[in-house]
CSV table of N, CA and C in Angstrom, one decimal:
chain,number,residue,atom,x,y,z
A,1,MET,N,47.7,171.8,179.0
A,1,MET,CA,46.5,171.8,179.2
A,1,MET,C,46.7,171.7,177.5
A,2,ILE,N,47.2,173.1,177.4
A,2,ILE,CA,47.8,173.3,175.3
A,2,ILE,C,48.6,172.3,175.0
A,3,SER,N,48.9,172.1,175.8
A,3,SER,CA,50.4,171.2,175.0
A,3,SER,C,49.7,169.8,174.3
A,4,LYS,N,48.2,169.6,175.2
A,4,LYS,CA,48.0,168.9,174.6
A,4,LYS,C,47.0,168.9,173.0
A,5,TRP,N,46.2,169.7,173.2
A,5,TRP,CA,45.7,169.7,172.3
A,5,TRP,C,46.4,170.3,171.4
A,6,ARG,N,48.2,170.8,171.1
A,6,ARG,CA,48.8,171.4,170.0
A,6,ARG,C,48.7,169.5,169.6
A,7,ASN,N,49.2,169.0,170.4
A,7,ASN,CA,49.3,167.4,169.7
A,7,ASN,C,49.0,166.7,169.1
A,8,TRP,N,47.4,166.7,170.1
A,8,TRP,CA,46.6,166.3,168.8
A,8,TRP,C,46.3,167.0,168.0
A,9,PHE,N,46.3,168.5,167.9
A,9,PHE,CA,46.0,168.3,166.0
A,9,PHE,C,47.8,168.5,164.9
A,10,GLY,N,48.9,168.6,166.5
A,10,GLY,CA,49.4,167.8,164.9
A,10,GLY,C,50.2,166.3,165.6
A,11,GLY,N,49.5,165.5,165.6
A,11,GLY,CA,50.0,164.3,165.9
A,11,GLY,C,48.8,163.5,164.7
A,12,ARG,N,48.9,161.4,164.9
A,12,ARG,CA,48.2,160.6,163.8
A,12,ARG,C,46.5,161.5,164.5
A,13,ARG,N,46.2,161.8,164.7
A,13,ARG,CA,44.6,161.8,165.5
A,13,ARG,C,44.2,163.4,164.2
A,14,GLY,N,44.9,164.0,164.2
A,14,GLY,CA,45.0,165.9,163.8
A,14,GLY,C,44.8,165.4,162.4
A,15,GLY,N,46.0,164.6,161.0
A,15,GLY,CA,46.2,163.9,160.3
A,15,GLY,C,44.7,162.8,159.9
A,16,VAL,N,44.0,161.6,161.0
A,16,VAL,CA,42.6,161.5,160.7
A,16,VAL,C,42.0,162.5,160.3
A,17,PHE,N,41.4,163.2,161.5
A,17,PHE,CA,40.7,164.7,162.0
A,17,PHE,C,40.7,165.4,160.4
A,18,PHE,N,41.7,165.9,160.1
A,18,PHE,CA,42.4,166.9,158.8
A,18,PHE,C,41.2,165.8,157.4
A,19,LEU,N,41.4,165.0,157.0
A,19,LEU,CA,41.7,164.3,155.9
A,19,LEU,C,40.2,163.6,156.2
A,20,LEU,N,39.6,163.2,157.6
A,20,LEU,CA,37.6,163.1,157.1
A,20,LEU,C,37.8,164.7,157.0
A,21,LEU,N,37.4,165.0,158.1
A,21,LEU,CA,37.3,167.0,157.7
A,21,LEU,C,37.5,167.1,155.6
A,22,GLY,N,38.4,167.3,155.8
A,22,GLY,CA,38.4,167.0,153.5
A,22,GLY,C,37.5,166.9,152.9
A,23,ILE,N,37.3,165.3,153.3
A,23,ILE,CA,37.0,164.7,152.1
A,23,ILE,C,34.9,164.8,152.6
A,24,GLY,N,35.1,164.9,154.0
A,24,GLY,CA,33.5,165.6,153.8
A,24,GLY,C,32.9,166.9,153.4
A,25,ILE,N,33.6,167.9,153.3
A,25,ILE,CA,33.8,169.7,152.5
A,25,ILE,C,33.6,168.9,151.3
A,26,ILE,N,34.6,168.0,150.8
A,26,ILE,CA,34.6,167.8,149.2
A,26,ILE,C,33.4,166.8,148.7
A,27,GLY,N,33.0,165.6,150.1
A,27,GLY,CA,30.8,165.2,149.0
A,27,GLY,C,30.2,166.4,149.6
A,28,ILE,N,30.7,167.4,150.6
A,28,ILE,CA,28.9,168.4,150.4
A,28,ILE,C,29.3,169.6,149.3
A,29,PHE,N,30.3,169.7,148.5
A,29,PHE,CA,31.1,170.3,146.8
A,29,PHE,C,30.0,169.5,145.7
A,30,ILE,N,30.0,167.4,146.4
A,30,ILE,CA,29.8,167.0,145.2
A,30,ILE,C,27.6,166.6,145.3
A,31,ALA,N,26.8,166.9,146.7
A,31,ALA,CA,25.4,166.6,146.5
A,31,ALA,C,25.6,167.9,146.4
A,32,LEU,N,25.7,169.4,146.4
A,32,LEU,CA,25.5,171.5,146.1
A,32,LEU,C,25.4,171.2,144.3
A,33,GLU,N,26.7,170.0,143.9
A,33,GLU,CA,26.3,170.5,141.8
A,33,GLU,C,25.3,169.2,141.5
A,34,LEU,N,25.3,168.0,142.2
A,34,LEU,CA,24.1,167.2,142.0
A,34,LEU,C,22.8,168.0,142.2
A,35,ARG,N,23.0,168.4,142.9
A,35,ARG,CA,21.6,168.6,143.1
A,35,ARG,C,21.1,170.5,142.0
A,36,LEU,N,21.2,171.0,141.3
A,36,LEU,CA,21.8,171.5,140.5
A,36,LEU,C,20.5,171.1,138.9
A,37,PRO,N,19.6,171.5,138.7
A,37,PRO,CA,18.7,170.6,137.1
A,37,PRO,C,19.7,170.6,136.1
A,38,SER,N,19.5,169.8,135.8
A,38,SER,CA,19.4,169.9,134.4
A,38,SER,C,18.4,170.6,133.6
A,39,ALA,N,18.1,171.1,131.9
A,39,ALA,CA,17.8,172.4,131.4
A,39,ALA,C,16.5,171.3,130.9
A,40,ALA,N,16.6,170.0,130.8
A,40,ALA,CA,15.6,169.2,131.0
A,40,ALA,C,14.2,168.9,131.9
A,41,GLN,N,14.8,169.1,133.3
A,41,GLN,CA,13.8,169.0,134.4
A,41,GLN,C,13.6,170.4,135.3
A,42,LEU,N,13.2,171.3,133.9
A,42,LEU,CA,12.3,172.5,134.2
A,42,LEU,C,11.5,172.8,133.5
A,43,GLN,N,11.0,173.6,134.2
A,43,GLN,CA,9.4,173.7,133.7
A,43,GLN,C,9.6,175.3,133.4
A,44,THR,N,8.6,175.3,132.7
A,44,THR,CA,8.1,177.1,132.2
A,44,THR,C,7.3,177.7,132.3
A,45,VAL,N,6.3,179.2,133.0
A,45,VAL,CA,5.0,179.1,133.1
A,45,VAL,C,5.6,180.9,132.9
A,46,THR,N,4.8,181.7,132.5
A,46,THR,CA,4.5,182.9,131.7
A,46,THR,C,3.4,183.8,132.6
A,47,GLY,N,3.6,185.3,132.7
A,47,GLY,CA,2.9,185.5,133.9
A,47,GLY,C,3.0,186.9,133.6
A,48,ARG,N,2.2,187.7,134.3
A,48,ARG,CA,3.1,189.0,135.1
A,48,ARG,C,2.7,188.6,136.4
A,49,VAL,N,4.6,189.9,136.5
A,49,VAL,CA,4.8,189.4,138.5
A,49,VAL,C,3.3,190.3,139.7
A,50,ASP,N,2.7,189.9,140.3
A,50,ASP,CA,2.1,190.7,140.8
A,50,ASP,C,3.0,191.2,142.3
A,51,TRP,N,3.8,191.5,143.1
A,51,TRP,CA,3.9,191.3,143.4
A,51,TRP,C,5.8,190.8,144.2
A,52,THR,N,6.8,191.7,144.9
A,52,THR,CA,7.8,191.0,144.7
A,52,THR,C,8.2,191.3,146.6
A,53,TYR,N,9.4,190.7,147.5
A,53,TYR,CA,9.5,190.7,148.4
A,53,TYR,C,10.8,190.4,148.4
A,54,ASP,N,11.9,191.8,148.6
A,54,ASP,CA,13.8,191.7,148.4
A,54,ASP,C,14.0,191.2,150.6
A,55,SER,N,14.7,190.4,150.3
A,55,SER,CA,15.1,189.8,151.6
A,55,SER,C,16.5,190.0,151.4
A,56,ARG,N,17.1,189.0,152.3
A,56,ARG,CA,18.9,189.7,152.2
A,56,ARG,C,19.9,189.3,151.6
A,57,GLY,N,19.6,187.7,151.7
A,57,GLY,CA,20.3,186.3,151.1
A,57,GLY,C,19.2,186.1,149.1
A,58,ALA,N,17.2,187.0,149.4
A,58,ALA,CA,16.7,186.2,148.1
A,58,ALA,C,16.1,187.1,147.9
A,59,MET,N,15.1,187.3,147.0
A,59,MET,CA,14.3,187.6,146.3
A,59,MET,C,13.0,186.7,145.6
A,60,TYR,N,11.8,187.0,146.6
A,60,TYR,CA,10.5,185.8,146.2
A,60,TYR,C,9.6,187.0,145.8
A,61,PHE,N,9.4,186.3,144.6
A,61,PHE,CA,8.2,187.4,143.7
A,61,PHE,C,7.0,186.1,143.0
A,62,ALA,N,5.3,187.0,142.4
A,62,ALA,CA,5.2,186.2,142.3
A,62,ALA,C,4.4,186.2,141.5
A,63,ALA,N,3.6,185.0,140.3
A,63,ALA,CA,2.6,185.7,139.1
A,63,ALA,C,1.9,185.8,139.4
A,64,ARG,N,0.8,186.4,138.5
A,64,ARG,CA,-0.6,186.9,139.1
A,64,ARG,C,-1.2,185.7,138.6
A,65,THR,N,-1.3,184.6,136.9
A,65,THR,CA,-1.5,183.6,136.2
A,65,THR,C,-1.3,182.5,136.7
A,66,THR,N,-0.4,182.2,137.5
A,66,THR,CA,0.2,180.7,138.7
A,66,THR,C,0.2,180.0,139.6
A,67,PRO,N,-0.2,179.4,140.4
A,67,PRO,CA,-0.3,179.2,141.6
A,67,PRO,C,1.1,179.3,142.3
A,68,GLN,N,2.0,179.3,141.4
A,68,GLN,CA,3.1,179.2,141.7
A,68,GLN,C,4.0,180.7,142.0
A,69,GLN,N,4.8,179.8,143.1
A,69,GLN,CA,5.3,181.9,143.9
A,69,GLN,C,6.7,180.9,143.6
A,70,PHE,N,7.7,182.3,143.4
A,70,PHE,CA,9.1,181.7,142.9
A,70,PHE,C,10.7,182.6,143.9
A,71,VAL,N,11.6,181.8,143.7
A,71,VAL,CA,12.9,182.4,144.8
A,71,VAL,C,13.8,182.8,144.0
A,72,VAL,N,14.6,184.2,143.7
A,72,VAL,CA,16.5,184.3,143.7
A,72,VAL,C,17.3,184.1,144.4
A,73,HIS,N,17.8,184.0,144.6
A,73,HIS,CA,19.1,183.5,145.4
A,73,HIS,C,20.0,184.4,145.2
A,74,VAL,N,20.6,184.6,146.1
A,74,VAL,CA,21.7,185.8,145.1
A,74,VAL,C,22.3,185.0,145.0
A,75,LYS,N,22.8,184.0,145.3
A,75,LYS,CA,24.3,183.3,144.3
A,75,LYS,C,23.6,183.3,143.2
A,76,GLY,N,22.3,183.2,142.4
A,76,GLY,CA,22.1,182.7,141.3
A,76,GLY,C,22.1,183.9,140.4
A,77,ASP,N,22.0,185.4,141.2
A,77,ASP,CA,22.1,186.5,139.9
A,77,ASP,C,22.6,187.1,141.6
A,78,ALA,N,23.9,187.0,141.4
A,78,ALA,CA,25.3,188.0,141.6
A,78,ALA,C,25.6,189.1,141.3
A,79,ASP,N,25.3,189.8,139.4
A,79,ASP,CA,25.6,191.5,139.9
A,79,ASP,C,24.4,192.0,139.5
A,80,GLY,N,22.7,191.0,140.7
A,80,GLY,CA,21.8,191.5,140.4
A,80,GLY,C,20.9,192.2,139.2
A,81,ARG,N,20.9,192.0,138.3
A,81,ARG,CA,20.8,192.1,137.2
A,81,ARG,C,19.1,191.9,137.0
A,82,LEU,N,18.8,190.2,138.1
A,82,LEU,CA,17.7,190.0,137.9
A,82,LEU,C,16.7,190.7,138.7
A,83,ARG,N,17.1,190.8,139.8
A,83,ARG,CA,16.5,191.7,140.7
A,83,ARG,C,15.4,192.8,140.2
A,84,ALA,N,16.5,193.6,139.7
A,84,ALA,CA,16.0,194.7,139.4
A,84,ALA,C,14.8,194.5,137.9
A,85,ALA,N,15.1,193.3,136.9
A,85,ALA,CA,14.2,193.6,136.5
A,85,ALA,C,13.0,193.0,136.9
A,86,LEU,N,13.1,192.9,137.9
A,86,LEU,CA,11.6,191.5,138.0
A,86,LEU,C,11.3,192.8,139.2
A,87,ARG,N,12.5,193.7,139.8
A,87,ARG,CA,11.2,195.0,140.3
A,87,ARG,C,10.5,196.4,139.1
A,88,SER,N,11.7,196.1,138.1
A,88,SER,CA,11.3,197.6,137.4
A,88,SER,C,9.9,196.3,136.5
A,89,ALA,N,9.6,195.7,136.5
A,89,ALA,CA,8.4,195.2,135.3
A,89,ALA,C,7.3,194.4,136.2
A,90,THR,N,7.3,194.8,137.6
A,90,THR,CA,6.0,194.9,138.0
A,90,THR,C,4.9,195.1,137.3
A,91,ARG,N,3.2,193.7,137.3
A,91,ARG,CA,3.0,194.6,136.8
A,91,ARG,C,3.0,195.0,135.2
A,92,LEU,N,4.1,195.3,135.0
A,92,LEU,CA,3.8,195.9,133.1
A,92,LEU,C,4.5,194.2,132.4
A,93,TYR,N,5.8,193.3,132.2
A,93,TYR,CA,5.9,192.9,131.4
A,93,TYR,C,5.9,191.5,131.8
A,94,PRO,N,5.5,191.1,130.3
A,94,PRO,CA,5.1,188.8,131.1
A,94,PRO,C,6.3,188.9,131.5
A,95,VAL,N,7.7,187.8,132.2
A,95,VAL,CA,7.5,187.4,132.8
A,95,VAL,C,7.7,185.6,132.8
A,96,THR,N,9.2,184.7,131.8
A,96,THR,CA,8.6,184.2,131.9
A,96,THR,C,9.7,183.8,133.4
A,97,VAL,N,8.8,182.0,133.7
A,97,VAL,CA,10.4,181.9,135.0
A,97,VAL,C,10.2,179.9,134.4
A,98,ARG,N,11.6,180.4,134.7
A,98,ARG,CA,11.6,178.5,134.3
A,98,ARG,C,12.3,177.8,135.5
A,99,PHE,N,11.8,177.2,136.2
A,99,PHE,CA,12.1,176.4,137.4
A,99,PHE,C,12.2,174.4,137.9
A,100,ASP,N,12.2,174.5,138.5
A,100,ASP,CA,12.7,172.7,139.0
A,100,ASP,C,11.2,172.6,140.1
A,101,PRO,N,10.5,171.7,139.7
A,101,PRO,CA,9.6,172.0,140.3
A,101,PRO,C,9.6,171.1,141.8
A,102,ARG,N,10.7,170.3,141.9
A,102,ARG,CA,10.1,169.4,142.6
A,102,ARG,C,11.0,169.9,143.6
A,103,GLN,N,11.7,171.1,143.6
A,103,GLN,CA,12.3,172.0,144.7
A,103,GLN,C,11.9,173.3,145.3
A,104,THR,N,11.5,173.5,146.3
A,104,THR,CA,11.1,174.4,146.9
A,104,THR,C,11.8,174.5,148.2
A,105,ASN,N,11.4,176.3,148.3
A,105,ASN,CA,11.8,176.5,149.9
A,105,ASN,C,10.8,176.5,150.6
A,106,HIS,N,10.5,177.3,152.2
A,106,HIS,CA,9.4,177.5,152.8
A,106,HIS,C,10.3,178.5,153.4
A,107,PRO,N,10.5,180.0,153.0
A,107,PRO,CA,10.7,180.6,154.3
A,107,PRO,C,9.6,180.6,155.1
A,108,GLY,N,10.1,180.9,156.3
A,108,GLY,CA,9.1,181.4,157.6
A,108,GLY,C,8.6,182.3,157.4
A,109,PHE,N,9.0,183.9,157.1
A,109,PHE,CA,7.9,184.8,157.0
A,109,PHE,C,7.1,185.1,156.5
A,110,LEU,N,6.9,184.1,154.9
A,110,LEU,CA,6.7,183.9,153.5
A,110,LEU,C,5.3,182.9,153.2
A,111,PRO,N,5.0,183.5,153.1
A,111,PRO,CA,2.9,181.7,153.5
A,111,PRO,C,3.9,181.9,152.1
A,112,GLY,N,3.5,180.3,152.3
A,112,GLY,CA,3.7,179.1,150.8
A,112,GLY,C,5.3,178.4,150.2
A,113,ASP,N,5.1,178.1,149.0
A,113,ASP,CA,6.3,177.0,148.5
A,113,ASP,C,6.4,178.2,147.9
A,114,PHE,N,8.2,178.0,147.4
A,114,PHE,CA,8.5,179.2,146.3
A,114,PHE,C,9.1,178.5,145.6
A,115,HIS,N,9.3,178.1,144.1
A,115,HIS,CA,10.5,177.2,143.3
A,115,HIS,C,11.6,177.9,143.1
A,116,VAL,N,12.4,176.9,143.4
A,116,VAL,CA,13.4,177.9,142.5
A,116,VAL,C,14.3,178.4,141.6
A,117,ALA,N,13.8,179.7,141.4
A,117,ALA,CA,14.3,180.4,139.4
A,117,ALA,C,15.1,180.0,139.4
A,118,TYR,N,16.1,179.3,138.0
A,118,TYR,CA,17.1,179.3,137.7
A,118,TYR,C,17.3,179.9,135.5
A,119,GLY,N,15.5,179.8,135.4
A,119,GLY,CA,16.0,180.8,134.1
A,119,GLY,C,14.5,182.1,133.9
A,120,VAL,N,15.7,183.1,133.5
A,120,VAL,CA,14.1,184.6,133.9
A,120,VAL,C,14.4,185.1,132.5
A,121,SER,N,12.7,185.6,131.8
A,121,SER,CA,13.4,186.7,130.8
A,121,SER,C,11.9,187.6,131.0
A,122,VAL,N,12.3,188.6,131.1
A,122,VAL,CA,11.4,189.7,131.5
A,122,VAL,C,10.4,190.5,129.5
A,123,GLY,N,9.7,190.1,129.4
A,123,GLY,CA,9.8,191.2,128.3
A,123,GLY,C,10.0,190.4,127.1
A,124,GLY,N,10.7,188.3,126.7
A,124,GLY,CA,10.8,188.7,125.8
A,124,GLY,C,12.2,188.2,125.9
A,125,LYS,N,13.0,188.7,126.6
A,125,LYS,CA,14.0,189.4,126.4
A,125,LYS,C,14.9,188.5,127.9
A,126,ASP,N,15.8,187.7,127.4
A,126,ASP,CA,16.7,186.9,128.3
A,126,ASP,C,17.4,187.4,129.6
A,127,VAL,N,17.4,187.7,131.2
A,127,VAL,CA,17.5,188.5,131.2
A,127,VAL,C,19.3,187.5,132.2
A,128,THR,N,18.5,186.2,133.0
A,128,THR,CA,19.5,185.1,133.0
A,128,THR,C,18.8,183.3,132.4
A,129,SER,N,20.0,182.9,132.0
A,129,SER,CA,19.7,181.3,131.7
A,129,SER,C,20.1,180.2,133.4
A,130,LEU,N,20.0,179.1,132.1
A,130,LEU,CA,20.5,178.5,133.7
A,130,LEU,C,22.0,178.7,133.6
A,131,ASP,N,23.2,178.4,132.6
A,131,ASP,CA,24.1,177.8,132.6
A,131,ASP,C,24.9,179.7,133.3
A,132,ASP,N,23.7,180.9,133.0
A,132,ASP,CA,23.9,181.7,134.2
A,132,ASP,C,24.0,181.3,135.7
A,133,VAL,N,22.8,181.0,135.9
A,133,VAL,CA,23.1,180.7,137.6
A,133,VAL,C,23.3,179.6,137.8
A,134,ARG,N,24.0,178.2,136.7
A,134,ARG,CA,24.6,177.5,137.5
A,134,ARG,C,26.2,178.1,137.7
A,135,ALA,N,26.4,178.9,136.5
A,135,ALA,CA,27.9,178.9,136.7
A,135,ALA,C,27.9,180.0,138.0
A,136,SER,N,27.2,180.7,139.0
A,136,SER,CA,27.3,181.5,139.3
A,136,SER,C,27.3,180.5,141.0
A,137,TYR,N,25.9,179.4,141.1
A,137,TYR,CA,26.2,178.7,142.3
A,137,TYR,C,27.5,178.1,142.3
A,138,ARG,N,28.8,177.3,140.6
A,138,ARG,CA,30.4,176.4,140.4
A,138,ARG,C,30.6,177.5,141.1
A,139,ARG,N,31.2,179.1,140.8
A,139,ARG,CA,31.9,179.5,141.8
A,139,ARG,C,32.3,179.7,142.7
A,140,ASP,N,31.0,179.7,143.3
A,140,ASP,CA,31.2,179.9,145.2
A,140,ASP,C,31.2,178.1,145.0
A,141,ASN,N,30.6,177.3,145.0
A,141,ASN,CA,31.4,175.7,145.2
A,141,ASN,C,32.2,175.6,145.7
A,142,LEU,N,33.3,176.3,143.9
A,142,LEU,CA,34.3,175.8,143.9
A,142,LEU,C,35.2,175.5,144.9
A,143,VAL,N,35.1,177.4,146.2
A,143,VAL,CA,35.8,177.2,147.5
A,143,VAL,C,35.9,176.1,148.3
A,144,ALA,N,34.7,175.6,148.7
A,144,ALA,CA,34.4,174.6,148.8
A,144,ALA,C,35.4,173.1,148.3
A,145,LEU,N,35.9,172.8,147.4
A,145,LEU,CA,36.7,171.9,146.6
A,145,LEU,C,38.8,172.5,147.4
A,146,ALA,N,37.8,173.5,147.5
A,146,ALA,CA,39.5,173.4,147.8
A,146,ALA,C,39.4,173.7,148.9
A,147,MET,N,38.8,173.7,149.7
A,147,MET,CA,39.1,174.1,151.4
A,147,MET,C,39.0,172.4,151.0
A,148,GLY,N,38.3,172.0,150.6
A,148,GLY,CA,38.4,170.4,151.3
A,148,GLY,C,39.9,169.2,150.4
A,149,LEU,N,40.2,170.4,149.4
A,149,LEU,CA,42.2,169.2,148.8
A,149,LEU,C,42.6,170.1,149.2
A,150,VAL,N,42.9,171.2,150.9
A,150,VAL,CA,43.5,171.7,151.3
A,150,VAL,C,43.9,171.2,151.7
A,151,PHE,N,42.6,171.0,153.2
A,151,PHE,CA,41.8,169.8,154.7
A,151,PHE,C,42.4,168.3,154.1
A,152,MET,N,42.4,168.1,153.5
A,152,MET,CA,43.2,166.0,153.2
A,152,MET,C,44.5,166.2,152.7
A,153,LEU,N,45.5,167.3,152.0
A,153,LEU,CA,46.9,167.1,152.1
A,153,LEU,C,47.2,167.0,153.2
A,154,LEU,N,46.6,168.1,153.7
A,154,LEU,CA,47.4,169.0,155.6
A,154,LEU,C,46.9,167.4,156.1
A,155,GLY,N,45.5,167.0,155.5
A,155,GLY,CA,46.2,165.1,156.5
A,155,GLY,C,46.3,164.3,156.3
A,156,ALA,N,47.3,164.2,155.3
A,156,ALA,CA,47.7,162.9,154.6
A,156,ALA,C,49.0,163.1,154.8
A,157,GLN,N,49.2,164.7,155.1
A,157,GLN,CA,50.6,165.2,155.2
A,157,GLN,C,51.6,165.0,156.8
A,158,ARG,N,50.0,164.4,157.8
A,158,ARG,CA,50.2,164.9,159.2
A,158,ARG,C,50.4,162.5,158.8
A,159,LEU,N,49.5,162.4,158.3
A,159,LEU,CA,49.2,161.3,158.8
A,159,LEU,C,50.9,160.6,158.4
A,160,TYR,N,51.1,160.7,156.9
A,160,TYR,CA,52.5,160.2,156.9
A,160,TYR,C,53.5,160.6,157.5
A,161,ILE,N,53.7,161.7,158.3
A,161,ILE,CA,55.0,161.9,159.3
A,161,ILE,C,54.5,161.3,160.0
A,162,TYR,N,53.8,161.1,160.6
A,162,TYR,CA,53.5,160.3,162.2
A,162,TYR,C,52.7,158.9,162.0
A,163,ARG,N,53.3,158.8,161.0
A,163,ARG,CA,52.8,157.0,160.7
A,163,ARG,C,54.3,156.1,161.5
A,164,ASP,N,53.4,155.0,162.2
A,164,ASP,CA,54.1,154.8,163.5
A,164,ASP,C,53.9,153.3,162.5
């Protein structure tokens, strides 16, 4: 039974499988890159942070003067500076948030819609910008690109070796 599976992965079918897997993973990389907004698509809101909620992969917060609620994902705040600044700014300093109004999250444990924050300044000082967030996401997404290329090359090699 094991030799049957070994032949499947080592033969022409395995080559097609790995080639298609690589193409799919590269497609995921492209979709993730296209999902990041441009600077012209972002809206800006200023207000004082009313509350924050830390979860495992994100920090949720809301400003008193705006109906929108916001989320900062771990990928967008790799060093933790933004979350620390928002915690310290609660009800003290005005916060300016840049977000894409078309992208919302709906966590099951908090009520309402949350917009992804792509740029935040606290008390007039920039904590993170769109370029910082984009760089954090791109660094993680490049892993998908590398994996996709490896699988494509592996599949192409097997198709070349087992051509009939």
